Amino acid sequence: MSSGPPDLGSREAPLAPEGDLLRVGEQEAATDEREASAPMGILLVDDHRENLIALRAVLEPLGERLISADSGEDALRVLLREDVAMILLDVRMAGMDGLQTARVIRSRPRTRHIPIIFLTAQPSELEEVVRAYATGAVDYVTKPFEPEILRAKVSVFMALRRERNERLRQSRARARAEGVARTVRTLQILSDAALAHLELDSLSDELVDRVSKLFEAGSVALFLRDEDTARLYLQASHGAEMPGAPEEQIRLGEGTLGRLASEGQPILLDGAEIAALQAEPSEDQDPTSTLTSVLAVPLLTAGQLLGLLLVGAGRDRQFERGDLDLLTLAGYRIAVAIDHVQRFAQGRQLVETLQRSLLPEHLPASYNLQLAARYLPSGVAPQIGGDWYDALALDEQRMALMIGDVVGHGIPAATRMSELRNVLRAFALEGHSPGRTLDLLDGVAQATLGTGMLATVLFVIVDVAAGKVTLARAGHPPPALRDADGEVTFLETDRTLPLGVGDRFSVAEAEYPIHPGQTLLLFTDGLIERRREPIDLGLERLGRALAEAPDDVEKLADHVLEQTILQQPSDDDVALLAVRLVPEPVGPLELRLPAVASSVPLVRHRLRSWLETNVPELDPGVRQDLELAWSEACTNVIRHAYGPGDAIFTARAAVEPEGVLLEVRDSGRWREPRGRHGGRGLSIIRQVVNELRIERSGTGTTVRMQVLFDRDGEPEAAAS
Amino acid sequence: MTLNQSRRSPSRPSGRSGLSHDLATVDIREHDGLTVVSLSGEIDLSNAHGIARNLFELPNRAPGMVVDMSEVSYMDSTGISLLYDLSLRLRQRSQLLVVVCPPVSVPRRALELTGLHSQIPVLDQLGTAIAELRDATQERPEPPI
């Protein structure tokens, strides 16, 4: 039924890079483990082979890896390719001597910290040198050496070396762990589910803010691609101005940033490259925004460039390769989040426009009907539903009311809804009965609704003049009718199927009397259906709400929603359409109408509803006769009007103590009824009224008729 | 308030196809060789002419016609004129006309007030009317072969 908000965390996010980063960490940790227990290299340097052999024999029991070199030059070559833990170095050698060799070793960063034990026959010539180095990692052994002492000394150095390596390993592991934790935390913070509910502007601001905190950045700028153009515009920024984008927009392929974006590769810009950026034409460069390094990460989804994220380090920070890797990973998440929100926003905007176009802006106005409608989107899924309502004045007296529900949500449902609504309007305007209209609509629905698309519809024609509603429904809940005294009933028809079910069927039609003061409520099932609740409970809740609701339809609609939806929130969207038959005013009825045939039923129906309000206990026989007399008098006026549509006549009814007084007045001349039609009409009037007077004057003719409430024995007297 | 008890059932079954004249519908069918016209709704100046045209233009070769007004909720002198004109037309064709309407109804009252009930047979029920009319038409002498 609903797809819910987009999940920013899981979809489309490329997992491989994250996995790689974590795996690299694992490999480093494993290397450390191996190193901790593995033998370390000891480099033995002496230009006398026999000395080398002797040294090997002494040190062999330590179990370390012994590497021999027979000159200073050879030692330096070995050090280029081998990692060694310490060096035993003969001082007196041909060519490069020990002291020179040691100097070179100390001058190279990679070998600077390797402890050296000098082997010498003349300790005095070395003491000064050893003190000069003063690193503690240098010692000497005099030749001829005591094997035990040499072995012990080397052993101590190796133990120290191992301890140092262990500390290094631990700190690397800690740093790595922290790095992984930072990665995970960063990604979590940037793909926080809470961001999914933000609109693009809020999301961008929030992301930029979070990135600046996570990367301790002095400056963050998020550029997004203008749809289908070659421009990136500044969507959000934080901190100091980013160099190279002075106009807050970047043209793809132009300038350093433009080329970066086109190439789609993350890059770490150092000070020199930033300086180059700043050297590019820029009018309002902020001189304080000196950035030491900038991370530039293109935002991509499905290979499409979505934008560019620039993160600049402040003065007291220097970005490294690891920061770029992390921001690259973060960039995937950010791109996904923005992409989702953009798509969602587009879809939502389209859908909202569609929805607005589907629901009537104004309900038709009518002197005898008050209409109010409400539409509430689903409380769960923030998107359009398939509910709609519509109202259409067929003529002065008849109003077509339509409400329906296309199963589903979103644009497909809204589109179907739009089709059905327009077709339904067309059939309604053609004057088909509700049952026939839905038969025709079902034909259209089966031809056009996609497979699996269902729709329910309720179609009602309220005929105020005839005092009846005619309705037909296709799988839709029946409307509720509220009497003036608050009693609520549901106007049933025979059970029907939704539109588009498959088998053609003939829609049952039903007719009910309806009176002024009553209110008809059309609604969709969202108003009554709740998960895990029998439908009867929903109907009862609606019945109670409607019974207690105020008379005014607007207030009534609010009250009903308040007592149903707000008490028991619905998963579905809800539409309702309330129609109140306005009671005739208390007091005399005065009508001014054109002298045309269609005015005859109108005046009769107005009289009928006026009588219901003003003389509620009227005897049905008296009521019939009042209608007859009134219709006959009006018919006579209209028959003898001067020309079609020109003339106006007035009709007036008033309650008197003894009975009802009816007056019909034309603006011209009353013709003496003649011919068989007029004769019959006047004959009827004479028989049904207690008193008839026809008054002619210069301005027109007035027919005045009185019917008594108690007519016992009167007709004879009246029929003269 | 008990909702289930107060659910209303339709006052008139549907599925009746017919010609609509805003306030009234005209349904015409054959029954036992007779033409049965069922009128419903309200008949007055606004629609009497249209209804009359439906009835007068009917290709009607049946020996008789029943006009059932059981479902007519309002009728005044224009409806009476319609029935009177129809009876004249049918008489010219040697066809019989019977009108059906309940004893207490607006059409009956209009028929009585205008005295037309003494010129056209008016019966209470459709079944009776059809039976009477069938008998009457069968009683008529067959032309000699």
mmCIF file of C-alpha atoms in Angstrom, chain B residues 11 17-18 21 25 29 44 48 51 67 69 86-87 91-92 103 108 128-129 137 139 144:
data_model
loop_
_atom_site.group_PDB
_atom_site.id
_atom_site.type_symbol
_atom_site.label_atom_id
_atom_site.label_comp_id
_atom_site.label_asym_id
_atom_site.label_seq_id
_atom_site.Cartn_x
_atom_site.Cartn_y
_atom_site.Cartn_z
ATOM 1 C CA SER B 11 -37.669 2.232 -1.815
ATOM 2 C CA SER B 17 -34.337 1.114 -17.951
ATOM 3 C CA GLY B 18 -36.443 3.888 -19.285
ATOM 4 C CA HIS B 21 -37.834 13.354 -18.423
ATOM 5 C CA THR B 25 -39.391 8.179 -16.335
ATOM 6 C CA ARG B 29 -42.964 -2.930 -22.619
ATOM 7 C CA ASP B 44 -46.405 18.626 -14.746
ATOM 8 C CA ALA B 48 -45.830 16.398 -19.898
ATOM 9 C CA ILE B 51 -43.891 12.155 -22.139
ATOM 10 C CA VAL B 67 -50.787 3.271 -18.371
ATOM 11 C CA MET B 69 -49.263 5.418 -12.678
ATOM 12 C CA LEU B 86 -53.959 9.779 -25.391
ATOM 13 C CA SER B 87 -57.380 8.235 -24.943
ATOM 14 C CA ARG B 91 -59.904 5.526 -29.663
ATOM 15 C CA GLN B 92 -59.234 6.596 -33.248
ATOM 16 C CA PRO B 103 -57.002 4.687 -4.624
ATOM 17 C CA ARG B 108 -56.223 9.447 -8.617
ATOM 18 C CA THR B 128 -56.137 -6.555 -12.606
ATOM 19 C CA ALA B 129 -55.826 -3.983 -15.350
ATOM 20 C CA THR B 137 -59.821 -7.197 -26.266
ATOM 21 C CA GLU B 139 -64.168 -10.401 -26.320
ATOM 22 C CA PRO B 144 -64.965 -12.915 -40.384
#
